[in-house]
XYZ file of N, CA and C in Angstrom:
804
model
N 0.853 -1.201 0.000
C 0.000 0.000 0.000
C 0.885 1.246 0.000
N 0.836 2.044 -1.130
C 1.400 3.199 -1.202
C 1.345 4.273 0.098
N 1.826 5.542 0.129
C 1.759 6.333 1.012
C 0.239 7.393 1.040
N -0.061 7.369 -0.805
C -1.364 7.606 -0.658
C -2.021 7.153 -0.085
N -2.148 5.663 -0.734
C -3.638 5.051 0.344
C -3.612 4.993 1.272
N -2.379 4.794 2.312
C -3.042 5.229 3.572
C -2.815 6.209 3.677
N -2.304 7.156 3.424
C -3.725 9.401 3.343
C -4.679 9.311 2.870
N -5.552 8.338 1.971
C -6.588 8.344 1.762
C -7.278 7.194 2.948
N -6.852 6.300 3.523
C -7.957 5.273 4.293
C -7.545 6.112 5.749
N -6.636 7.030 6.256
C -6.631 8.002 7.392
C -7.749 8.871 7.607
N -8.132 9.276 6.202
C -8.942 10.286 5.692
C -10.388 9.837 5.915
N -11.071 8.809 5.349
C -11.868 7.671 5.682
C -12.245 7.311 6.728
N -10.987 6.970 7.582
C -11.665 6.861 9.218
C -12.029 7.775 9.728
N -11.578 8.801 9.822
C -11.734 10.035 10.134
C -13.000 10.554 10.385
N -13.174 11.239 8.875
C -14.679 10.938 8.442
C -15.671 10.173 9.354
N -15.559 8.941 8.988
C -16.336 7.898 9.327
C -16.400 8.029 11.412
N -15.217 8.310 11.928
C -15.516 8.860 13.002
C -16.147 9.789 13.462
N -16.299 10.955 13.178
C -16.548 12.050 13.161
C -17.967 11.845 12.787
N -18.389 11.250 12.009
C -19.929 10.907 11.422
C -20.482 9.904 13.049
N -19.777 9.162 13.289
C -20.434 7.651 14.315
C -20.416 8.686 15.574
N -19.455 9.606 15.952
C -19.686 10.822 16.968
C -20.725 11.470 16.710
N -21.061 11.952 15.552
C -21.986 13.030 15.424
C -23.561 12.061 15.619
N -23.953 11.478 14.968
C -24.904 10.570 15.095
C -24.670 9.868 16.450
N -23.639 9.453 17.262
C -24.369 8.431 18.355
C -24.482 9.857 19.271
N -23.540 10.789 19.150
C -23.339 11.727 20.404
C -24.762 12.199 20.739
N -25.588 12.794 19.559
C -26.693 13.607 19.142
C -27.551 12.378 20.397
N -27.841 11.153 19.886
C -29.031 10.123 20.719
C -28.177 9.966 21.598
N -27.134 9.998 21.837
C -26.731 9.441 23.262
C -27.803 10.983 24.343
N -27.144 11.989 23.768
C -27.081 13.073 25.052
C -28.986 13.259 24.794
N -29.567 13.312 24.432
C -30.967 12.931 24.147
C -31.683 11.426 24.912
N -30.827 10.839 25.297
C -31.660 9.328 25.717
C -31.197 9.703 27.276
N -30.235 10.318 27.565
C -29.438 11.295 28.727
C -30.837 11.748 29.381
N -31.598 12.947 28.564
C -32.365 13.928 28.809
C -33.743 13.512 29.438
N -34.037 12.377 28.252
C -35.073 11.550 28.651
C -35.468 10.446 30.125
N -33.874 10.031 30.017
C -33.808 9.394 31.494
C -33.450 9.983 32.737
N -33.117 11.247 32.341
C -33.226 12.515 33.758
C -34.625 12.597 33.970
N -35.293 13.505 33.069
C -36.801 13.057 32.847
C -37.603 12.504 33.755
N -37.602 11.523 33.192
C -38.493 9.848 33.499
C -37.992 9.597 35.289
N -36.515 10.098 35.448
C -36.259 9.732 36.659
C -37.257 11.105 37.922
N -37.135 12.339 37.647
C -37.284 13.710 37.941
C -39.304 13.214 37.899
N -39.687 12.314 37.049
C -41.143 12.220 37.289
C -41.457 11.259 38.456
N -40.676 10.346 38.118
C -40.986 9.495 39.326
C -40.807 10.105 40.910
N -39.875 11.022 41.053
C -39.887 11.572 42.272
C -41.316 12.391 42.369
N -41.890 12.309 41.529
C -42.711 13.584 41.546
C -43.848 12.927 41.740
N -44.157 11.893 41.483
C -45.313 10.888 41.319
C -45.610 9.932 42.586
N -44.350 9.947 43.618
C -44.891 10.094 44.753
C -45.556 11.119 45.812
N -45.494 12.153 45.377
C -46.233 13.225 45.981
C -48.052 12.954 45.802
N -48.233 12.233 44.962
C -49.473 12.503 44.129
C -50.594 11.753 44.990
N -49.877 10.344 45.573
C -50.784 9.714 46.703
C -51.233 9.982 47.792
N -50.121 10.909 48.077
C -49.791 11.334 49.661
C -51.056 13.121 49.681
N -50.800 13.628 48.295
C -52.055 14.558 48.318
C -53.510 14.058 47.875
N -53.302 13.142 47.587
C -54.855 12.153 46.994
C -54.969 11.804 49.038
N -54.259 11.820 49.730
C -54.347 10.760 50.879
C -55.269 11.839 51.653
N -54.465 13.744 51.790
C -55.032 14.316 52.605
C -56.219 15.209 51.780
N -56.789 15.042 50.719
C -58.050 14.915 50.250
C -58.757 14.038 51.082
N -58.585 13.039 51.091
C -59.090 12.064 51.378
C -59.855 12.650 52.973
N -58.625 13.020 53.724
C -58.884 13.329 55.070
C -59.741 13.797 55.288
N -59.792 15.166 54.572
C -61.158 16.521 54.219
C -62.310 15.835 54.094
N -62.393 14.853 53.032
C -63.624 14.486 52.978
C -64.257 13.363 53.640
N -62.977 13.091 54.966
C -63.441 11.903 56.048
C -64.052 12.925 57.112
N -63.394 13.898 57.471
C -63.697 15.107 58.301
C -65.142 15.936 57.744
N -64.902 16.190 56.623
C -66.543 16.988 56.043
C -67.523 15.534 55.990
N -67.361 14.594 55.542
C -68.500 13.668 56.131
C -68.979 13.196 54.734
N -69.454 14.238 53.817
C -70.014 13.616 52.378
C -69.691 14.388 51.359
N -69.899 14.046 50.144
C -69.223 14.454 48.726
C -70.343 15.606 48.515
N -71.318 16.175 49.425
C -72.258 17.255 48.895
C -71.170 18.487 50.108
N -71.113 17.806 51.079
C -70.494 19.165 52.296
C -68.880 19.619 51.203
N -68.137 17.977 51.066
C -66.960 19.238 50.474
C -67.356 19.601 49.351
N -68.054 19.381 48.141
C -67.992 20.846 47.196
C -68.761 21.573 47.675
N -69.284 21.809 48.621
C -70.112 23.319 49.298
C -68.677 23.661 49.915
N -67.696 23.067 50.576
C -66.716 24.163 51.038
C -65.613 24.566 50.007
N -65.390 23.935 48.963
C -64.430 24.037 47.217
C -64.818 24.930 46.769
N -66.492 25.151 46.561
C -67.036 26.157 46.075
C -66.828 27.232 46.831
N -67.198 27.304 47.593
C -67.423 28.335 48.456
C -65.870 28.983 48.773
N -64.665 28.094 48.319
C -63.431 28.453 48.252
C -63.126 28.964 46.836
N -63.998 29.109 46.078
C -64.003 29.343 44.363
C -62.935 27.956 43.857
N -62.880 27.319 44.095
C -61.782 25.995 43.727
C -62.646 24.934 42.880
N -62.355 24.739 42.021
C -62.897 23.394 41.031
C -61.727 22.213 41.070
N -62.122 21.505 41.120
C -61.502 20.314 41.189
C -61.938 19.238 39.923
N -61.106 18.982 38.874
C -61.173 18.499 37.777
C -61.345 17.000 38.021
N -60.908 16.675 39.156
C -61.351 14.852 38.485
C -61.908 14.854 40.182
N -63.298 14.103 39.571
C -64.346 14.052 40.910
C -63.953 12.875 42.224
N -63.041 12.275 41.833
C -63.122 11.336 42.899
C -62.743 11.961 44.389
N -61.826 13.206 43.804
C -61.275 14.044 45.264
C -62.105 14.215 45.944
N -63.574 14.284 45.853
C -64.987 14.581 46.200
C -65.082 13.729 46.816
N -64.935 12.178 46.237
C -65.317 11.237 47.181
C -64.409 10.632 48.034
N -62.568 10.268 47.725
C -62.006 9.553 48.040
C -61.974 9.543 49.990
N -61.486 8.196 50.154
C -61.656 8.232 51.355
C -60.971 7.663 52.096
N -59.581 6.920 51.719
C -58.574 6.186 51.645
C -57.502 7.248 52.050
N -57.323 7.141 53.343
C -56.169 8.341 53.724
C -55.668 7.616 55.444
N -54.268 7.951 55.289
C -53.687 7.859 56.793
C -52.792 8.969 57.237
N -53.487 9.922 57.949
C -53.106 11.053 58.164
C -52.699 10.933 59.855
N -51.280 12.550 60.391
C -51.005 12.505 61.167
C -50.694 14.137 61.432
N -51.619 15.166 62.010
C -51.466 15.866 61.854
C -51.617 16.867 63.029
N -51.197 18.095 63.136
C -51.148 19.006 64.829
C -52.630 18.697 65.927
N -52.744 18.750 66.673
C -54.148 18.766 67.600
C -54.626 20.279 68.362
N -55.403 20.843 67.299
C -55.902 21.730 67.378
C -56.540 22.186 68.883
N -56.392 23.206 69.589
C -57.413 23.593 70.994
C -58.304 24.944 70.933
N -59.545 24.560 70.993
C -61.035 25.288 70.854
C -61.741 25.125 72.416
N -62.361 26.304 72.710
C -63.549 26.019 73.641
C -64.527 25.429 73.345
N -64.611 25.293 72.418
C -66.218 24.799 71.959
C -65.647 23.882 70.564
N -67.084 22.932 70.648
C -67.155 21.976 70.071
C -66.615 22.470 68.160
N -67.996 23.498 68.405
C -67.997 24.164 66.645
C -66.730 24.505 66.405
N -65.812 25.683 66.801
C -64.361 25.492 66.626
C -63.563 24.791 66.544
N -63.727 23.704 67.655
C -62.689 22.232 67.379
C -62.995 21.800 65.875
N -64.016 21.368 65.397
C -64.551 21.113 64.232
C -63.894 22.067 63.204
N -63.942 23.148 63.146
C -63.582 24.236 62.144
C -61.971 24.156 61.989
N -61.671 24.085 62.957
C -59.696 24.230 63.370
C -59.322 23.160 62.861
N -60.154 21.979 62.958
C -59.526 20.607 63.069
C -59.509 20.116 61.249
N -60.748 21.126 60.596
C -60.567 21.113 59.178
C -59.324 21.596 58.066
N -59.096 22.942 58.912
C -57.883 23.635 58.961
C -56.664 22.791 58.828
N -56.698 22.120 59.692
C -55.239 21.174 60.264
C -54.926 20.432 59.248
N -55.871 19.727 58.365
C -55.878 19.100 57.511
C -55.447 19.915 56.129
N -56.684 20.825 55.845
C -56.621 22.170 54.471
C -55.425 22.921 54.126
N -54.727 23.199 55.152
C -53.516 23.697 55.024
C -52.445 23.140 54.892
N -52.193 21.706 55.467
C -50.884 21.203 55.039
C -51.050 20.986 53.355
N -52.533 20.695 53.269
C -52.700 20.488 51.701
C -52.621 20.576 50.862
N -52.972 22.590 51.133
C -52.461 23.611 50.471
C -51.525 23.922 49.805
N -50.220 23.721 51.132
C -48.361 23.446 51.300
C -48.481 22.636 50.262
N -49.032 21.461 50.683
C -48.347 20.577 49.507
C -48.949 19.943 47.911
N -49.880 20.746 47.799
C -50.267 21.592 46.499
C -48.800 22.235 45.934
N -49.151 22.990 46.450
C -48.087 24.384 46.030
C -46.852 24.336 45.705
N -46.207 22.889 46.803
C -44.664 22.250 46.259
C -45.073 21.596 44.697
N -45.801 20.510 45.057
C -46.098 19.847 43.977
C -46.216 20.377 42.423
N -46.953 21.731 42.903
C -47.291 22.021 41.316
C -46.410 23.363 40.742
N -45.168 23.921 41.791
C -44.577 24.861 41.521
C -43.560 24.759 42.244
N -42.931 23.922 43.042
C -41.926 23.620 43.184
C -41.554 24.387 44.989
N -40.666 23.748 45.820
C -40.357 24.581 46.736
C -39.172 24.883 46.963
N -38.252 26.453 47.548
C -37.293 26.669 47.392
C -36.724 25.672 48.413
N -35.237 25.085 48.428
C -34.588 24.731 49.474
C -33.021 25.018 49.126
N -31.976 24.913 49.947
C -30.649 24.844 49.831
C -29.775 23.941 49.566
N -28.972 24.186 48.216
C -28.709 23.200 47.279
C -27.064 23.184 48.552
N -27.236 21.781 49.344
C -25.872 21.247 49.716
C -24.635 21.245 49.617
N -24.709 21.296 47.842
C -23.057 21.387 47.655
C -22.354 22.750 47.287
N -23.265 24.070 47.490
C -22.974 25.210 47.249
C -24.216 26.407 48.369
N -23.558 26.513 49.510
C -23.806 26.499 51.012
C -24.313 28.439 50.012
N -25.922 28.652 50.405
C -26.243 29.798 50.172
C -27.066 30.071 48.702
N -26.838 28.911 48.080
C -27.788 29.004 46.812
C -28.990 28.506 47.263
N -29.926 28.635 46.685
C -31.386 28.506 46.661
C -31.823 27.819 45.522
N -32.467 26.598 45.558
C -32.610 25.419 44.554
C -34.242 25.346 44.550
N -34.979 25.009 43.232
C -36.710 24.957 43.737
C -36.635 23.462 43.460
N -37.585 22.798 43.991
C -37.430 20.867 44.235
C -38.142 20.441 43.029
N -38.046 19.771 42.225
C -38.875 19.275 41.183
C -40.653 19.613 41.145
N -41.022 19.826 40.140
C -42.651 20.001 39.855
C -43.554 19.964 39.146
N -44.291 19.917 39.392
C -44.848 19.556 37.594
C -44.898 21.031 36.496
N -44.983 21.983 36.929
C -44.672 23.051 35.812
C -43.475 22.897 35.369
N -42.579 22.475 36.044
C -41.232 22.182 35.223
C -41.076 21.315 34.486
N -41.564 20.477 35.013
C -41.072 19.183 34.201
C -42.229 18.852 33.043
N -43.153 19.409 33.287
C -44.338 19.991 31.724
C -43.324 20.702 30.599
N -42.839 21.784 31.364
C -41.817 22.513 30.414
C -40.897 21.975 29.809
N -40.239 20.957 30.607
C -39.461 19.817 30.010
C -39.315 19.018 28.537
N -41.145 19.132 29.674
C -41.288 17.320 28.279
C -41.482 18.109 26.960
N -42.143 19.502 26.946
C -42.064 20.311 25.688
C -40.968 20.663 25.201
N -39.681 20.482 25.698
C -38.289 21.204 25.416
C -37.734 19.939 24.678
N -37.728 18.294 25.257
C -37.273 17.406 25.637
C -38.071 16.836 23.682
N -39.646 17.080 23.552
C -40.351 16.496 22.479
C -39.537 17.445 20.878
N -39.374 18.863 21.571
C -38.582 19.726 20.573
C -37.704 19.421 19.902
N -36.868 18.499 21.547
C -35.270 17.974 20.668
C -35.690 16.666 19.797
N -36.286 16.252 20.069
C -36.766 14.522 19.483
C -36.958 14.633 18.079
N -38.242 15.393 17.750
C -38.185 16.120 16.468
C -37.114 16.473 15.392
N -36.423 17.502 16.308
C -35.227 17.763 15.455
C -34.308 16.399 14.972
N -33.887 15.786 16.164
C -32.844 14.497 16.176
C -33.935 13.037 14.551
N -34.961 13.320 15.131
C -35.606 12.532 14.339
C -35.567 12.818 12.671
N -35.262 14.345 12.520
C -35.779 15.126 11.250
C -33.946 15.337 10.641
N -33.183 15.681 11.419
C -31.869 15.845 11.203
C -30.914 14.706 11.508
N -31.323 14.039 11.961
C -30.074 12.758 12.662
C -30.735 11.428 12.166
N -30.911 11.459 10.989
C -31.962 10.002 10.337
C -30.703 9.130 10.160
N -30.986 8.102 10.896
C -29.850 6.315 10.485
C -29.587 6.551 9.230
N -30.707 6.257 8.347
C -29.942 5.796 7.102
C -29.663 7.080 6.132
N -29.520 7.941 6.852
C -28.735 9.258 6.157
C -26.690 8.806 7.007
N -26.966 8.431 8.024
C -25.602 7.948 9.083
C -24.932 7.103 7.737
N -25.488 5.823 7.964
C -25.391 4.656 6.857
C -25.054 5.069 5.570
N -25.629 5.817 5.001
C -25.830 6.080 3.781
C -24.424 7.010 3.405
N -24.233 7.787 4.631
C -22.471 8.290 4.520
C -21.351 7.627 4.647
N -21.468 6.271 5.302
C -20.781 5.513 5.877
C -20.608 4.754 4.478
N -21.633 4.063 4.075
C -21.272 3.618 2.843
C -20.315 4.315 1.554
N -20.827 5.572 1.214
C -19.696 6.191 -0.007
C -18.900 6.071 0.667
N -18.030 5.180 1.748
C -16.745 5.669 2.022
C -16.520 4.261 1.576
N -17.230 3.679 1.338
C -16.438 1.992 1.038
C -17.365 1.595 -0.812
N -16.238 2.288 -1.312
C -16.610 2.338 -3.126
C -16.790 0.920 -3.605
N -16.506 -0.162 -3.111
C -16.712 -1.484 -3.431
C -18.097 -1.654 -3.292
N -18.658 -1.206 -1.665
C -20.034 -1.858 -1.514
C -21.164 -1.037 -2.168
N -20.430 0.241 -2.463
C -21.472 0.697 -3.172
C -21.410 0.354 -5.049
N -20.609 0.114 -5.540
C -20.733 -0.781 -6.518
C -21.396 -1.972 -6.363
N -21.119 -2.899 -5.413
C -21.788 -4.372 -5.558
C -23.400 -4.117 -5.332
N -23.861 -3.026 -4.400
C -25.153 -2.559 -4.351
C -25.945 -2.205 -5.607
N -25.090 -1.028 -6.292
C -25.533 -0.368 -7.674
C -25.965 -2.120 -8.414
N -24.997 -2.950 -8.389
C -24.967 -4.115 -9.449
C -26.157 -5.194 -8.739
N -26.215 -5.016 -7.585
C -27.307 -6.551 -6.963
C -28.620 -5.647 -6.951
N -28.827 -4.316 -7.106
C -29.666 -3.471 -6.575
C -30.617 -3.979 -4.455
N -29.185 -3.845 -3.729
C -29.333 -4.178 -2.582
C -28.904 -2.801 -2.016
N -29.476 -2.320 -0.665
C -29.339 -1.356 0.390
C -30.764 -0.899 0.660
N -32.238 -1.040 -0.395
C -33.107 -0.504 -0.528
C -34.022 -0.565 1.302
N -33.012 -1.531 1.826
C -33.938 -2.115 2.968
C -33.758 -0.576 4.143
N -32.421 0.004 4.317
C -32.409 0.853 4.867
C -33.576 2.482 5.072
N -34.375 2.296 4.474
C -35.519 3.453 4.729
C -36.536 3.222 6.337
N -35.745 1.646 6.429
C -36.849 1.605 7.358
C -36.206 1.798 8.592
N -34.765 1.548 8.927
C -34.403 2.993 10.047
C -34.786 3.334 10.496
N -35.070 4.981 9.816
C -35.286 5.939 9.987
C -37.106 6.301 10.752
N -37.758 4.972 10.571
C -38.699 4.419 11.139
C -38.625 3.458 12.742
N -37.732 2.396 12.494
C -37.482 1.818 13.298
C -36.673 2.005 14.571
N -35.591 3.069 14.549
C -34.897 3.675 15.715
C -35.264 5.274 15.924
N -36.517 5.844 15.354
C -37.396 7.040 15.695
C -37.296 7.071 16.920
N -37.186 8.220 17.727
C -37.107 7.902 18.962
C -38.874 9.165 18.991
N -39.814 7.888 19.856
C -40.811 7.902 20.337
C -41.347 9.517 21.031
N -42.116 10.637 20.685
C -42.269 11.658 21.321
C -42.829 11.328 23.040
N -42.494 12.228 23.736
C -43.071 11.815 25.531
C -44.191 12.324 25.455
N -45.112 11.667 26.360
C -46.668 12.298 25.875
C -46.762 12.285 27.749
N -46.848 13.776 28.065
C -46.960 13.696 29.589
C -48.410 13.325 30.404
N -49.107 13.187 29.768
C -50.435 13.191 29.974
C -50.626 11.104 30.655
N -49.491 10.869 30.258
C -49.144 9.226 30.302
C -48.799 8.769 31.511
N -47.838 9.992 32.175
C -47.174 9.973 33.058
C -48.111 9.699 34.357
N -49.267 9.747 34.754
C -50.252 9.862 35.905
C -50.004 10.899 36.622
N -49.299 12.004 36.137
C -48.850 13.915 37.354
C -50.129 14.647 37.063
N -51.325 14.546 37.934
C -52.397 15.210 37.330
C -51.868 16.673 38.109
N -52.528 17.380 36.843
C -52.910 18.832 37.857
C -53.988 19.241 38.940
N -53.363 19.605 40.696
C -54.328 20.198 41.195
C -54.550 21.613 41.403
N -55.898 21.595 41.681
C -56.030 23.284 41.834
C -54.867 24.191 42.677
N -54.543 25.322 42.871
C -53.948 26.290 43.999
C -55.113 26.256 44.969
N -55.024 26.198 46.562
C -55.949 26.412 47.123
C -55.421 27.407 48.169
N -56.329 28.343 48.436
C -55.632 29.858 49.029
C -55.889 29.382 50.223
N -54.786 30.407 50.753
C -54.195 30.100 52.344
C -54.430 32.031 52.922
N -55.239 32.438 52.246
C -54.794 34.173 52.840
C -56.380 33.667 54.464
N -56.405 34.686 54.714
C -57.399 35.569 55.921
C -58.733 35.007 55.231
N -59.196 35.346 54.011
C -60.291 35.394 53.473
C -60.406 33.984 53.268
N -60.164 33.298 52.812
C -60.280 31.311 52.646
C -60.264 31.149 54.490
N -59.583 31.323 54.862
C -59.866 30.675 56.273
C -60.923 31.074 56.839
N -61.572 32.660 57.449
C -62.959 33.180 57.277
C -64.008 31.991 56.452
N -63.757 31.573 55.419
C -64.659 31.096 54.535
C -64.626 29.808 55.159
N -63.862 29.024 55.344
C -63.561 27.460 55.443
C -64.225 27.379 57.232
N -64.156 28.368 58.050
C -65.016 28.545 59.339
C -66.403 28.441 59.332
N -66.789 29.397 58.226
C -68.216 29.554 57.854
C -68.770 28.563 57.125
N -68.296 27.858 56.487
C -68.826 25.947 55.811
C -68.780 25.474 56.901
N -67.623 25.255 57.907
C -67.865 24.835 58.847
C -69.203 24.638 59.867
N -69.206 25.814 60.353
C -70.067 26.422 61.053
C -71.595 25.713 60.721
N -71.756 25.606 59.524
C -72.961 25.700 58.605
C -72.853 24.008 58.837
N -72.159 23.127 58.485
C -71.554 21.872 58.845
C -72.221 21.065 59.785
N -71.633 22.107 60.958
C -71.735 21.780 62.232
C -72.911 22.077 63.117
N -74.245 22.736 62.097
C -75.113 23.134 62.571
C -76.072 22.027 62.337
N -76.121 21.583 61.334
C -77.321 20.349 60.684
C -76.688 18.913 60.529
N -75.570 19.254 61.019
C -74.717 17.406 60.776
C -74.240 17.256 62.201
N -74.536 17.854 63.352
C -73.947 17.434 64.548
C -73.325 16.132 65.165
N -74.325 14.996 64.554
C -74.106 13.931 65.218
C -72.830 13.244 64.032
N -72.283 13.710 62.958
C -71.199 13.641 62.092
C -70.565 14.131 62.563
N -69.974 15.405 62.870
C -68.940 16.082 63.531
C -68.631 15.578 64.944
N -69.062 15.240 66.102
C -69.587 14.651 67.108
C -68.281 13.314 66.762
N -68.889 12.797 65.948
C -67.816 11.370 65.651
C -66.925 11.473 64.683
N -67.129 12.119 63.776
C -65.490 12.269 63.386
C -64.621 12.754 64.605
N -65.257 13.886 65.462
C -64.064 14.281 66.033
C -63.811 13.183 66.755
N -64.297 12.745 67.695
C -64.164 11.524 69.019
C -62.885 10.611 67.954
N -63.382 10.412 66.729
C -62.160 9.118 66.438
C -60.833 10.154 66.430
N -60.842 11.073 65.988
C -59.258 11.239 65.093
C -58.825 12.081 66.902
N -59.265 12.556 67.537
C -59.217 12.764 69.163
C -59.122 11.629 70.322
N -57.888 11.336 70.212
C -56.982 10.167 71.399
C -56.374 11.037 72.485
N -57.431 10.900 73.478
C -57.426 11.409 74.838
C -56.292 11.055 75.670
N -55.473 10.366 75.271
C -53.966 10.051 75.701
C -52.881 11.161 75.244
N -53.150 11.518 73.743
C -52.622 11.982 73.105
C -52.570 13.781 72.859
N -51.997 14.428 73.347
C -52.265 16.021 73.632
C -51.754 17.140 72.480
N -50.775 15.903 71.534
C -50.369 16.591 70.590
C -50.870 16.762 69.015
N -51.238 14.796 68.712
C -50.876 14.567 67.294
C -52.909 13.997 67.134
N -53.457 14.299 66.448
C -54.379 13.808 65.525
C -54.469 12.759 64.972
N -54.651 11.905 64.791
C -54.446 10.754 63.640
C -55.935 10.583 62.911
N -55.861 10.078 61.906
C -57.028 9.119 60.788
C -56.584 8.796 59.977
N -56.854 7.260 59.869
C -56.693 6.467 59.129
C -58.044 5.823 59.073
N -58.008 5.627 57.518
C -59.071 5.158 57.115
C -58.783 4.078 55.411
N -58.009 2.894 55.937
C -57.654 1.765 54.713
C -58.568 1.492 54.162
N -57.948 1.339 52.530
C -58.833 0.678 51.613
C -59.442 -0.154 52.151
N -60.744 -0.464 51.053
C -61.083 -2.132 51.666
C -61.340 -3.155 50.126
């Protein structure tokens, strides 16, 4: 082999490197993105039970699926998927409220519940600040679903492109003119035609977040005016359902206990 050919088969690899970089680098750092992703949801998708749980509470404490949307409403809050109305499957552990009177215990003790809820609404669907560990003084927000919505739209953007610009058998199809034999024996057998389907077959799949189970919940306000309001359902509650309030409170109220609340209430 002359000194040309190998400056010309140097030349060749080269190429041919530079091509197997450009094409794997492109899906590598893309399958990267996706499995940050996918990982960043799953953290997120445990939050989702644990606020399905203290729904749940509210509507073990309000008693029936007509009292809490009289207090949702009456909070201007819609709630898109009805079961929050009914669910009832919750094991809660929460402060122990102190009232003179019965009607207040009742009202406070709704509170106790509504507000951590609120909190954890509010992480869930917008994230909460905390302090990122390895840089003492920065301020980090914790995963959420507005972000990671934003994501999957950033994340479907790149897919597109990679899908529309980074096609296999465009890879292949460069890879080949570098080896003038096989593309002769091709021209002559009329063989390679199989490669279109590639560009089909290693498509990388758009994320469809809606798949994911991260539903959206409402914001539920925490000012002066929602609490005023959430007293007055109460109140109203506690006027024609006595012998309901009466026993919810007695269970989740352990006369041993001076601090903590409990209800639990397991599937069946």
């Amino acid at each position: 082999m002359g000194l040309l050919d190998e400056w010309g088969n140097a030349l060749v690899e080269e190429g041919l490197r530079e091509a197997a970089d450009t094409f794997f680098g492109a899906r590598t750092a893309l399958e990267d993105e996706i499995a940050f992703f996918e990982s960043q949801a799953a953290k997120l998708k445990t939050q989702v039970e644990n606020i399905r749980s203290w729904f749940a509470g509210l509507n073990c404490l309000l008693g029936n699926e007509a009292d809490t949307r009289f207090l949702f409403d009456s909070l201007g809050v819609t709630l898109d998927d009805p079961t929050l109305y009914t669910h009832k499957v919750c094991s809660l552990q929460f402060r122990r409220p102190r009232s003179f009177t019965r009607k207040g215990l009742f009202a406070k003790t709704v509170w106790e519940i509504y507000e951590p809820l609120a909190r954890m609404i509010e992480s869930y669907m917008h994230g909460a600040p905390y302090s990122d560990p390895l840089h003492p003084g920065r301020v980090m927000i914790s995963v959420n679903h507005d972000h990671l919505r934003k994501l999957c739209d950033e994340i479907n953007t790149r897919i597109k492109s990679v899908n529309e610009s980074n096609r296999p058998s465009e890879s292949l199809a460069f890879a080949k003119r570098m080896d003038q034999t096989q593309v002769f024996k091709e021209s002559v057998t009329g063989g390679g035609g199989q490669t279109w389907t590639l560009d089909r077959d290693l498509a990388f799949a758009p994320l469809v977040f809606e798949d994911l189970d991260l539903p959206d919940f409402p914001d539920l306000p925490l000012d002066a005016k929602a609490r005023a309001t959430l007293e007055e359902c109460c109140a109203k509650i506690f006027s024609r359902r006595r012998d309901h309030v009466d026993s919810i409170l007695d269970e989740v109220f352990d006369p041993e206990d001076k601090t903590i609340c409990v209800l639990d209430r397991p599937g069946r």
